[in-house]
PDB file of C-alpha atoms and ligand atoms in Angstrom:
ATOM      1  CA  MET A 347      -5.558 -31.286  11.867  1.00  0.00           C
ATOM      2  CA  ARG A 348      -5.155 -34.814  12.263  1.00  0.00           C
ATOM      3  CA  LYS A 349      -3.330 -37.773  10.451  1.00  0.00           C
ATOM      4  CA  MET A 350      -5.823 -40.701   9.947  1.00  0.00           C
ATOM      5  CA  MET A 351      -5.639 -44.309   8.262  1.00  0.00           C
ATOM      6  CA  GLU A 352      -2.270 -45.668   7.077  1.00  0.00           C
ATOM      7  CA  LEU A 353      -3.124 -45.409   2.782  1.00  0.00           C
ATOM      8  CA  TYR A 354       0.198 -46.895   1.622  1.00  0.00           C
ATOM      9  CA  ARG A 355       3.542 -47.620   2.708  1.00  0.00           C
ATOM     10  CA  GLY A 356       6.331 -47.920  -0.177  1.00  0.00           C
ATOM     11  CA  LYS A 357       9.832 -48.493   0.693  1.00  0.00           C
ATOM     12  CA  THR A 358      10.391 -45.286   2.202  1.00  0.00           C
ATOM     13  CA  LYS A 359       7.304 -43.590   3.162  1.00  0.00           C
ATOM     14  CA  THR A 360       4.044 -43.249   4.690  1.00  0.00           C
ATOM     15  CA  LEU A 361       0.827 -41.757   3.044  1.00  0.00           C
ATOM     16  CA  TYR A 362      -2.175 -41.445   5.422  1.00  0.00           C
ATOM     17  CA  SER A 363      -5.245 -39.488   5.168  1.00  0.00           C
ATOM     18  CA  THR A 364      -6.697 -37.009   7.605  1.00  0.00           C
ATOM     19  CA  ASP A 365      -9.741 -34.564   9.150  1.00  0.00           C
ATOM     20  CA  GLN A 366      -9.759 -33.036   5.220  1.00  0.00           C
ATOM     21  CA  PRO A 367     -10.659 -35.158   2.089  1.00  0.00           C
ATOM     22  CA  ASP A 368      -8.048 -32.921   0.186  1.00  0.00           C
ATOM     23  CA  LEU A 369      -5.207 -33.298   1.997  1.00  0.00           C
ATOM     24  CA  LEU A 370      -2.748 -36.595   3.390  1.00  0.00           C
ATOM     25  CA  VAL A 371       0.322 -36.374   5.972  1.00  0.00           C
ATOM     26  CA  LEU A 372       3.522 -37.702   3.639  1.00  0.00           C
ATOM     27  CA  GLU A 373       5.848 -39.165   5.886  1.00  0.00           C
ATOM     28  CA  PHE A 374       9.050 -39.954   5.648  1.00  0.00           C
ATOM     29  CA  ARG A 375      10.462 -43.310   7.506  1.00  0.00           C
ATOM     30  CA  ASP A 376      14.361 -44.471   8.018  1.00  0.00           C
ATOM     31  CA  ASP A 377      14.547 -46.692   5.657  1.00  0.00           C
ATOM     32  CA  ILE A 378      16.523 -47.243   2.233  1.00  0.00           C
ATOM     33  CA  SER A 379      16.060 -49.692  -0.561  1.00  0.00           C
ATOM     34  CA  ALA A 380      17.797 -50.729  -3.377  1.00  0.00           C
ATOM     35  CA  LEU A 381      17.802 -53.774  -6.185  1.00  0.00           C
ATOM     36  CA  ASP A 382      14.252 -53.879  -6.636  1.00  0.00           C
ATOM     37  CA  GLY A 383      13.827 -53.826  -2.261  1.00  0.00           C
ATOM     38  CA  LYS A 384      15.878 -56.822  -2.239  1.00  0.00           C
ATOM     39  CA  ARG A 385      18.337 -54.776   0.496  1.00  0.00           C
ATOM     40  CA  VAL A 386      16.663 -52.752   2.916  1.00  0.00           C
ATOM     41  CA  ASP A 387      18.409 -50.855   5.193  1.00  0.00           C
ATOM     42  CA  GLN A 388      17.915 -47.725   8.532  1.00  0.00           C
ATOM     43  CA  PHE A 389      19.272 -44.776   8.982  1.00  0.00           C
ATOM     44  CA  ASN A 390      18.819 -42.863  11.963  1.00  0.00           C
ATOM     45  CA  ARG A 391      17.680 -39.031  11.240  1.00  0.00           C
ATOM     46  CA  LYS A 392      17.300 -40.187   7.281  1.00  0.00           C
ATOM     47  CA  GLY A 393      13.259 -39.200   6.923  1.00  0.00           C
ATOM     48  CA  LEU A 394      13.522 -35.924   8.686  1.00  0.00           C
ATOM     49  CA  ILE A 395      17.150 -34.910   6.631  1.00  0.00           C
ATOM     50  CA  ASN A 396      14.549 -35.689   3.212  1.00  0.00           C
ATOM     51  CA  ASN A 397      11.337 -34.718   4.364  1.00  0.00           C
ATOM     52  CA  LYS A 398      12.910 -30.972   5.262  1.00  0.00           C
ATOM     53  CA  LEU A 399      15.338 -31.232   2.374  1.00  0.00           C
ATOM     54  CA  ASN A 400      11.839 -32.564   0.195  1.00  0.00           C
ATOM     55  CA  TYR A 401      10.185 -29.752   1.200  1.00  0.00           C
ATOM     56  CA  PHE A 402      12.529 -26.941   0.877  1.00  0.00           C
ATOM     57  CA  ILE A 403      13.207 -28.056  -2.614  1.00  0.00           C
ATOM     58  CA  MET A 404       9.509 -28.207  -3.097  1.00  0.00           C
ATOM     59  CA  SER A 405       9.022 -24.879  -1.857  1.00  0.00           C
ATOM     60  CA  HIS A 406      11.908 -23.428  -3.658  1.00  0.00           C
ATOM     61  CA  LEU A 407       9.966 -25.045  -7.276  1.00  0.00           C
ATOM     62  CA  GLN A 408       6.710 -23.341  -5.647  1.00  0.00           C
ATOM     63  CA  LYS A 409       8.175 -19.978  -5.419  1.00  0.00           C
ATOM     64  CA  ALA A 410       9.515 -20.276  -9.194  1.00  0.00           C
ATOM     65  CA  GLY A 411       5.994 -20.834 -11.088  1.00  0.00           C
ATOM     66  CA  ILE A 412       5.894 -24.756 -10.242  1.00  0.00           C
ATOM     67  CA  LYS A 413       3.032 -26.286  -8.518  1.00  0.00           C
ATOM     68  CA  THR A 414       3.374 -28.857  -6.175  1.00  0.00           C
ATOM     69  CA  GLN A 415       2.186 -30.767  -3.681  1.00  0.00           C
ATOM     70  CA  ILE A 416       3.415 -29.832  -0.723  1.00  0.00           C
ATOM     71  CA  LYS A 417       0.337 -27.855   2.282  1.00  0.00           C
ATOM     72  CA  GLU A 418       2.868 -27.117   5.514  1.00  0.00           C
ATOM     73  CA  LEU A 419       5.842 -29.233   7.397  1.00  0.00           C
ATOM     74  CA  TYR A 420       3.127 -31.400   9.910  1.00  0.00           C
ATOM     75  CA  SER A 421       6.381 -32.666  11.219  1.00  0.00           C
ATOM     76  CA  HIS A 422      10.190 -33.170  11.759  1.00  0.00           C
ATOM     77  CA  ASN A 423       9.494 -36.591   9.626  1.00  0.00           C
ATOM     78  CA  ALA A 424       6.268 -35.814   7.900  1.00  0.00           C
ATOM     79  CA  THR A 425       4.840 -33.659   5.622  1.00  0.00           C
ATOM     80  CA  LEU A 426       1.050 -32.024   5.059  1.00  0.00           C
ATOM     81  CA  VAL A 427       0.279 -32.990   1.107  1.00  0.00           C
ATOM     82  CA  LYS A 428      -2.069 -32.514  -1.636  1.00  0.00           C
ATOM     83  CA  ASN A 429      -4.883 -35.898  -2.191  1.00  0.00           C
ATOM     84  CA  LEU A 430      -3.301 -35.745  -5.777  1.00  0.00           C
ATOM     85  CA  LYS A 431      -4.171 -38.868  -8.087  1.00  0.00           C
ATOM     86  CA  MET A 432      -0.586 -40.246  -9.183  1.00  0.00           C
ATOM     87  CA  ALA A 433      -0.420 -40.938 -13.033  1.00  0.00           C
ATOM     88  CA  PRO A 434       1.892 -43.603 -12.441  1.00  0.00           C
ATOM     89  CA  LEU A 435       4.785 -42.901 -14.294  1.00  0.00           C
ATOM     90  CA  GLU A 436       8.727 -42.023 -13.852  1.00  0.00           C
ATOM     91  CA  PHE A 437       9.806 -38.896 -15.595  1.00  0.00           C
ATOM     92  CA  VAL A 438      13.866 -39.107 -15.136  1.00  0.00           C
ATOM     93  CA  LEU A 439      16.325 -35.885 -16.495  1.00  0.00           C
ATOM     94  CA  ARG A 440      20.080 -36.902 -16.791  1.00  0.00           C
ATOM     95  CA  ASN A 441      22.292 -34.087 -17.482  1.00  0.00           C
ATOM     96  CA  ARG A 442      25.546 -36.131 -17.056  1.00  0.00           C
ATOM     97  CA  ALA A 443      25.633 -40.506 -17.695  1.00  0.00           C
ATOM     98  CA  ALA A 444      25.349 -42.197 -14.268  1.00  0.00           C
ATOM     99  CA  GLY A 445      23.300 -45.106 -13.076  1.00  0.00           C
ATOM    100  CA  SER A 446      21.344 -47.681 -15.963  1.00  0.00           C
ATOM    101  CA  LEU A 447      22.389 -45.084 -18.816  1.00  0.00           C
ATOM    102  CA  VAL A 448      25.708 -46.257 -18.173  1.00  0.00           C
ATOM    103  CA  LYS A 449      24.855 -50.071 -17.275  1.00  0.00           C
ATOM    104  CA  ARG A 450      22.561 -50.214 -20.515  1.00  0.00           C
ATOM    105  CA  LEU A 451      24.555 -47.546 -23.017  1.00  0.00           C
ATOM    106  CA  GLY A 452      27.936 -48.173 -21.835  1.00  0.00           C
ATOM    107  CA  ILE A 453      28.850 -44.527 -21.820  1.00  0.00           C
ATOM    108  CA  LYS A 454      31.739 -43.237 -19.136  1.00  0.00           C
ATOM    109  CA  GLU A 455      30.838 -41.946 -16.210  1.00  0.00           C
ATOM    110  CA  GLY A 456      30.109 -38.226 -16.020  1.00  0.00           C
ATOM    111  CA  THR A 457      29.859 -37.963 -20.016  1.00  0.00           C
ATOM    112  CA  ALA A 458      27.858 -34.079 -19.864  1.00  0.00           C
ATOM    113  CA  LEU A 459      24.037 -35.253 -21.986  1.00  0.00           C
ATOM    114  CA  CYS A 460      23.722 -31.661 -23.490  1.00  0.00           C
ATOM    115  CA  PRO A 461      20.467 -31.187 -24.692  1.00  0.00           C
ATOM    116  CA  PRO A 462      19.802 -34.106 -21.739  1.00  0.00           C
ATOM    117  CA  VAL A 463      18.300 -36.491 -21.821  1.00  0.00           C
ATOM    118  CA  PHE A 464      14.644 -38.103 -20.768  1.00  0.00           C
ATOM    119  CA  ASP A 465      13.691 -41.370 -19.418  1.00  0.00           C
ATOM    120  CA  LEU A 466       9.579 -42.579 -19.008  1.00  0.00           C
ATOM    121  CA  PHE A 467       9.508 -45.429 -16.650  1.00  0.00           C
ATOM    122  CA  LEU A 468       6.116 -47.305 -15.781  1.00  0.00           C
ATOM    123  CA  LYS A 469       5.862 -47.665 -11.617  1.00  0.00           C
ATOM    124  CA  ASN A 470       5.949 -51.291 -11.160  1.00  0.00           C
ATOM    125  CA  ASP A 471       8.034 -53.202  -9.226  1.00  0.00           C
ATOM    126  CA  ASP A 472       6.646 -56.943  -9.872  1.00  0.00           C
ATOM    127  CA  LYS A 473       8.369 -55.370 -13.625  1.00  0.00           C
ATOM    128  CA  HIS A 474      11.646 -53.696 -12.001  1.00  0.00           C
ATOM    129  CA  ASP A 475       9.987 -50.049 -13.754  1.00  0.00           C
ATOM    130  CA  PRO A 476      10.065 -50.952 -17.969  1.00  0.00           C
ATOM    131  CA  MET A 477      11.006 -47.921 -19.158  1.00  0.00           C
ATOM    132  CA  VAL A 478       8.396 -46.678 -21.888  1.00  0.00           C
ATOM    133  CA  ASN A 479       6.601 -44.185 -23.795  1.00  0.00           C
ATOM    134  CA  SER A 480       4.016 -41.904 -24.551  1.00  0.00           C
ATOM    135  CA  SER A 481       2.498 -44.696 -26.965  1.00  0.00           C
ATOM    136  CA  TYR A 482       1.974 -46.659 -24.938  1.00  0.00           C
ATOM    137  CA  CYS A 483       0.872 -44.040 -22.381  1.00  0.00           C
ATOM    138  CA  ARG A 484      -2.058 -43.581 -25.242  1.00  0.00           C
ATOM    139  CA  THR A 485      -2.496 -46.845 -25.725  1.00  0.00           C
ATOM    140  CA  PHE A 486      -3.093 -47.825 -22.083  1.00  0.00           C
ATOM    141  CA  GLY A 487      -4.267 -44.639 -21.192  1.00  0.00           C
ATOM    142  CA  TRP A 488      -2.357 -44.368 -17.982  1.00  0.00           C
ATOM    143  CA  VAL A 489      -2.329 -40.666 -19.000  1.00  0.00           C
ATOM    144  CA  SER A 490      -3.369 -38.406 -21.268  1.00  0.00           C
ATOM    145  CA  SER A 491      -2.068 -37.019 -23.532  1.00  0.00           C
ATOM    146  CA  ASP A 492      -2.439 -33.360 -22.903  1.00  0.00           C
ATOM    147  CA  HIS A 493      -1.288 -34.240 -18.498  1.00  0.00           C
ATOM    148  CA  LEU A 494       2.163 -36.034 -20.624  1.00  0.00           C
ATOM    149  CA  SER A 495       2.964 -33.081 -21.861  1.00  0.00           C
ATOM    150  CA  ARG A 496       2.752 -31.001 -19.357  1.00  0.00           C
ATOM    151  CA  MET A 497       4.308 -33.282 -17.039  1.00  0.00           C
ATOM    152  CA  ARG A 498       7.601 -33.549 -18.902  1.00  0.00           C
ATOM    153  CA  GLU A 499       7.662 -30.073 -19.373  1.00  0.00           C
ATOM    154  CA  ILE A 500       7.671 -29.416 -15.942  1.00  0.00           C
ATOM    155  CA  THR A 501      10.552 -31.750 -15.921  1.00  0.00           C
ATOM    156  CA  PHE A 502      12.388 -30.098 -18.301  1.00  0.00           C
ATOM    157  CA  GLN A 503      11.441 -26.493 -16.393  1.00  0.00           C
ATOM    158  CA  THR A 504      12.399 -28.855 -13.020  1.00  0.00           C
ATOM    159  CA  ASN A 505      15.627 -29.046 -14.263  1.00  0.00           C
ATOM    160  CA  LYS A 506      16.419 -25.671 -14.982  1.00  0.00           C
ATOM    161  CA  ILE A 507      15.024 -24.253 -11.178  1.00  0.00           C
ATOM    162  CA  LEU A 508      17.847 -26.919  -9.475  1.00  0.00           C
ATOM    163  CA  ASN A 509      20.190 -26.995 -12.278  1.00  0.00           C
ATOM    164  CA  THR A 510      21.136 -23.067 -10.542  1.00  0.00           C
ATOM    165  CA  LEU A 511      20.309 -24.292  -7.241  1.00  0.00           C
ATOM    166  CA  PHE A 512      23.019 -26.489  -6.882  1.00  0.00           C
ATOM    167  CA  SER A 513      25.222 -24.881  -9.385  1.00  0.00           C
ATOM    168  CA  GLU A 514      24.836 -22.115  -6.708  1.00  0.00           C
ATOM    169  CA  ILE A 515      26.187 -24.712  -3.658  1.00  0.00           C
ATOM    170  CA  GLY A 516      29.284 -26.475  -5.649  1.00  0.00           C
ATOM    171  CA  LEU A 517      26.796 -29.478  -6.288  1.00  0.00           C
ATOM    172  CA  ILE A 518      25.878 -31.088 -10.072  1.00  0.00           C
ATOM    173  CA  LEU A 519      22.469 -32.027 -10.470  1.00  0.00           C
ATOM    174  CA  VAL A 520      23.922 -35.590 -11.809  1.00  0.00           C
ATOM    175  CA  ASP A 521      20.021 -36.745 -12.604  1.00  0.00           C
ATOM    176  CA  PHE A 522      16.291 -36.945 -10.722  1.00  0.00           C
ATOM    177  CA  LYS A 523      13.024 -38.572 -11.259  1.00  0.00           C
ATOM    178  CA  LEU A 524      10.623 -36.735 -10.443  1.00  0.00           C
ATOM    179  CA  GLU A 525       6.526 -38.232 -10.323  1.00  0.00           C
ATOM    180  CA  PHE A 526       2.886 -35.441 -10.802  1.00  0.00           C
ATOM    181  CA  GLY A 527      -0.585 -36.650 -10.299  1.00  0.00           C
ATOM    182  CA  ILE A 528      -4.106 -35.157 -11.277  1.00  0.00           C
ATOM    183  CA  PHE A 529      -5.806 -32.521  -8.363  1.00  0.00           C
ATOM    184  CA  GLN A 530      -8.576 -30.933  -9.486  1.00  0.00           C
ATOM    185  CA  ASN A 531      -7.554 -31.677 -13.333  1.00  0.00           C
ATOM    186  CA  GLU A 532      -4.436 -30.145 -13.246  1.00  0.00           C
ATOM    187  CA  VAL A 533      -1.219 -31.704 -13.504  1.00  0.00           C
ATOM    188  CA  ILE A 534       0.754 -30.790  -9.776  1.00  0.00           C
ATOM    189  CA  LEU A 535       4.490 -32.452  -8.881  1.00  0.00           C
ATOM    190  CA  GLY A 536       4.261 -35.130  -6.270  1.00  0.00           C
ATOM    191  CA  ASP A 537       6.255 -37.161  -4.707  1.00  0.00           C
ATOM    192  CA  GLU A 538       9.769 -36.116  -3.815  1.00  0.00           C
ATOM    193  CA  PHE A 539      12.990 -34.856  -4.667  1.00  0.00           C
ATOM    194  CA  SER A 540      15.895 -36.050  -2.576  1.00  0.00           C
ATOM    195  CA  PRO A 541      19.101 -37.392  -2.705  1.00  0.00           C
ATOM    196  CA  ASP A 542      17.155 -40.770  -2.331  1.00  0.00           C
ATOM    197  CA  SER A 543      15.932 -39.784  -5.881  1.00  0.00           C
ATOM    198  CA  ALA A 544      18.459 -37.331  -7.252  1.00  0.00           C
ATOM    199  CA  ARG A 545      21.996 -37.750  -8.036  1.00  0.00           C
ATOM    200  CA  LEU A 546      24.069 -35.110  -7.054  1.00  0.00           C
ATOM    201  CA  TRP A 547      28.505 -34.655  -7.318  1.00  0.00           C
ATOM    202  CA  ASP A 548      30.076 -32.220  -5.803  1.00  0.00           C
ATOM    203  CA  GLN A 549      31.537 -29.858  -8.914  1.00  0.00           C
ATOM    204  CA  LYS A 550      35.205 -29.589  -7.066  1.00  0.00           C
ATOM    205  CA  THR A 551      35.685 -33.538  -6.268  1.00  0.00           C
ATOM    206  CA  PHE A 552      33.022 -34.649  -8.150  1.00  0.00           C
ATOM    207  CA  HIS A 553      31.974 -36.946  -4.499  1.00  0.00           C
ATOM    208  CA  LYS A 554      28.696 -38.568  -4.893  1.00  0.00           C
ATOM    209  CA  MET A 555      26.715 -36.706  -2.135  1.00  0.00           C
ATOM    210  CA  ASP A 556      23.215 -39.132  -2.513  1.00  0.00           C
ATOM    211  CA  LYS A 557      21.317 -42.696  -2.811  1.00  0.00           C
ATOM    212  CA  ASP A 558      24.581 -44.229  -5.070  1.00  0.00           C
ATOM    213  CA  LEU A 559      26.561 -44.584  -1.258  1.00  0.00           C
ATOM    214  CA  TYR A 560      23.706 -47.073  -0.497  1.00  0.00           C
ATOM    215  CA  ARG A 561      23.388 -48.583  -3.740  1.00  0.00           C
ATOM    216  CA  GLN A 562      27.524 -49.412  -3.762  1.00  0.00           C
ATOM    217  CA  THR A 563      28.132 -49.745  -0.827  1.00  0.00           C
ATOM    218  CA  GLN A 564      30.083 -47.249   0.251  1.00  0.00           C
ATOM    219  CA  VAL A 565      29.697 -44.954   3.789  1.00  0.00           C
ATOM    220  CA  GLY A 566      28.758 -41.620   5.147  1.00  0.00           C
ATOM    221  CA  LEU A 567      25.181 -41.452   3.630  1.00  0.00           C
ATOM    222  CA  ILE A 568      23.281 -39.747   6.635  1.00  0.00           C
ATOM    223  CA  GLU A 569      26.651 -36.980   6.285  1.00  0.00           C
ATOM    224  CA  ALA A 570      26.582 -36.566   2.779  1.00  0.00           C
ATOM    225  CA  TYR A 571      22.573 -35.967   2.545  1.00  0.00           C
ATOM    226  CA  GLU A 572      23.380 -32.775   5.845  1.00  0.00           C
ATOM    227  CA  GLU A 573      25.626 -31.811   4.114  1.00  0.00           C
ATOM    228  CA  VAL A 574      23.684 -31.183   0.994  1.00  0.00           C
ATOM    229  CA  ALA A 575      21.484 -29.577   3.394  1.00  0.00           C
ATOM    230  CA  ASN A 576      23.508 -27.400   5.291  1.00  0.00           C
ATOM    231  CA  ARG A 577      24.395 -25.841   1.568  1.00  0.00           C
ATOM    232  CA  LEU A 578      20.983 -25.099   0.695  1.00  0.00           C
ATOM    233  CA  GLY A 579      20.497 -23.483   4.276  1.00  0.00           C
ATOM    234  CA  VAL A 580      18.578 -26.446   5.764  1.00  0.00           C
ATOM    235  CA  ASN A 581      17.159 -26.227   8.860  1.00  0.00           C
ATOM    236  CA  LEU A 582      17.949 -29.961  10.661  1.00  0.00           C
ATOM    237  CA  ASP A 583      16.350 -28.482  14.471  1.00  0.00           C
TER     238      ASP A 583
HETATM  239  P1  TMP B1064      18.750 -44.504 -12.779  1.00  0.00           P
HETATM  240  O1  TMP B1064      20.446 -44.146 -13.223  1.00  0.00           O
HETATM  241  O2  TMP B1064      18.540 -46.514 -12.020  1.00  0.00           O
HETATM  242  O3  TMP B1064      17.354 -44.581 -14.523  1.00  0.00           O
HETATM  243  O4  TMP B1064      18.040 -43.291 -12.452  1.00  0.00           O
HETATM  244  C1  TMP B1064      18.205 -41.896 -12.887  1.00  0.00           C
HETATM  245  C2  TMP B1064      17.862 -40.429 -12.342  1.00  0.00           C
HETATM  246  O5  TMP B1064      15.909 -41.776 -11.127  1.00  0.00           O
HETATM  247  C3  TMP B1064      18.830 -41.500 -10.494  1.00  0.00           C
HETATM  248  O6  TMP B1064      18.523 -40.011  -9.506  1.00  0.00           O
HETATM  249  C4  TMP B1064      17.776 -41.863  -9.173  1.00  0.00           C
HETATM  250  C5  TMP B1064      16.087 -41.921  -9.618  1.00  0.00           C
HETATM  251  N1  TMP B1064      14.824 -42.484  -9.642  1.00  0.00           N
HETATM  252  C6  TMP B1064      14.792 -42.768  -8.797  1.00  0.00           C
HETATM  253  O7  TMP B1064      15.121 -42.394  -7.511  1.00  0.00           O
HETATM  254  N2  TMP B1064      13.759 -44.068  -8.166  1.00  0.00           N
HETATM  255  C7  TMP B1064      13.890 -45.093  -9.394  1.00  0.00           C
HETATM  256  O8  TMP B1064      12.955 -45.868  -9.462  1.00  0.00           O
HETATM  257  C8  TMP B1064      14.751 -44.242 -10.620  1.00  0.00           C
HETATM  258  C9  TMP B1064      13.840 -46.080 -11.576  1.00  0.00           C
HETATM  259  C10 TMP B1064      14.821 -43.576 -10.879  1.00  0.00           C
END
């Protein structure tokens, strides 16, 4: 499989075409960004760690019955993936209060949310990813009602599977964000699952082991990501 043209360069990942129209190369760069891209930095090895972590977690979800975009590892920092038609939406599920929920509602960080809270955001950097709901999706035609229901259902299923996975390695899955696309009229989990797009806290110490370390200008980001990978048994060589 040959990597060909750059199709899309996001804040942390780049998508390339290949010699097969149904397949793309998803490359994880060492970049990290916050504040809608106003703050950008590089961390050595972050691309490799997130690529391997994402591949491990997506494979785990796949084994549990969730269809994902991944085909196979392409290189240390890239994965061969199915070419999905992505929905312009972010599906967020929260098991504990953190981040924008704390800011918006003033709820104490760490408060358990039972049942989990589901949020939907439009992917639009210029508009700062505004919160939307199913009615907006119908009116503006971002995704069909059937596909939206399926995406929401898979988000909750993913939460169950990953809550178990992370609790077995002493981590709390605080919240996470998923993105979906359509392949041959079927909803498929796309994009990534990594500590860039999820909050993970140590069960005993409540230490943050995710991108909040960068957002809140603390140190130890790569060490924390490596620790998550090590606890999961992901080979980072
Ligand atoms: P939030 O608290 O900022 O709304 O984020 C909730 C979760 O979703 C958190 O784990 C980070 C993730 N997320 C992204 O990965 N990208 C995004 O653009 C947003 C809004 C959230």
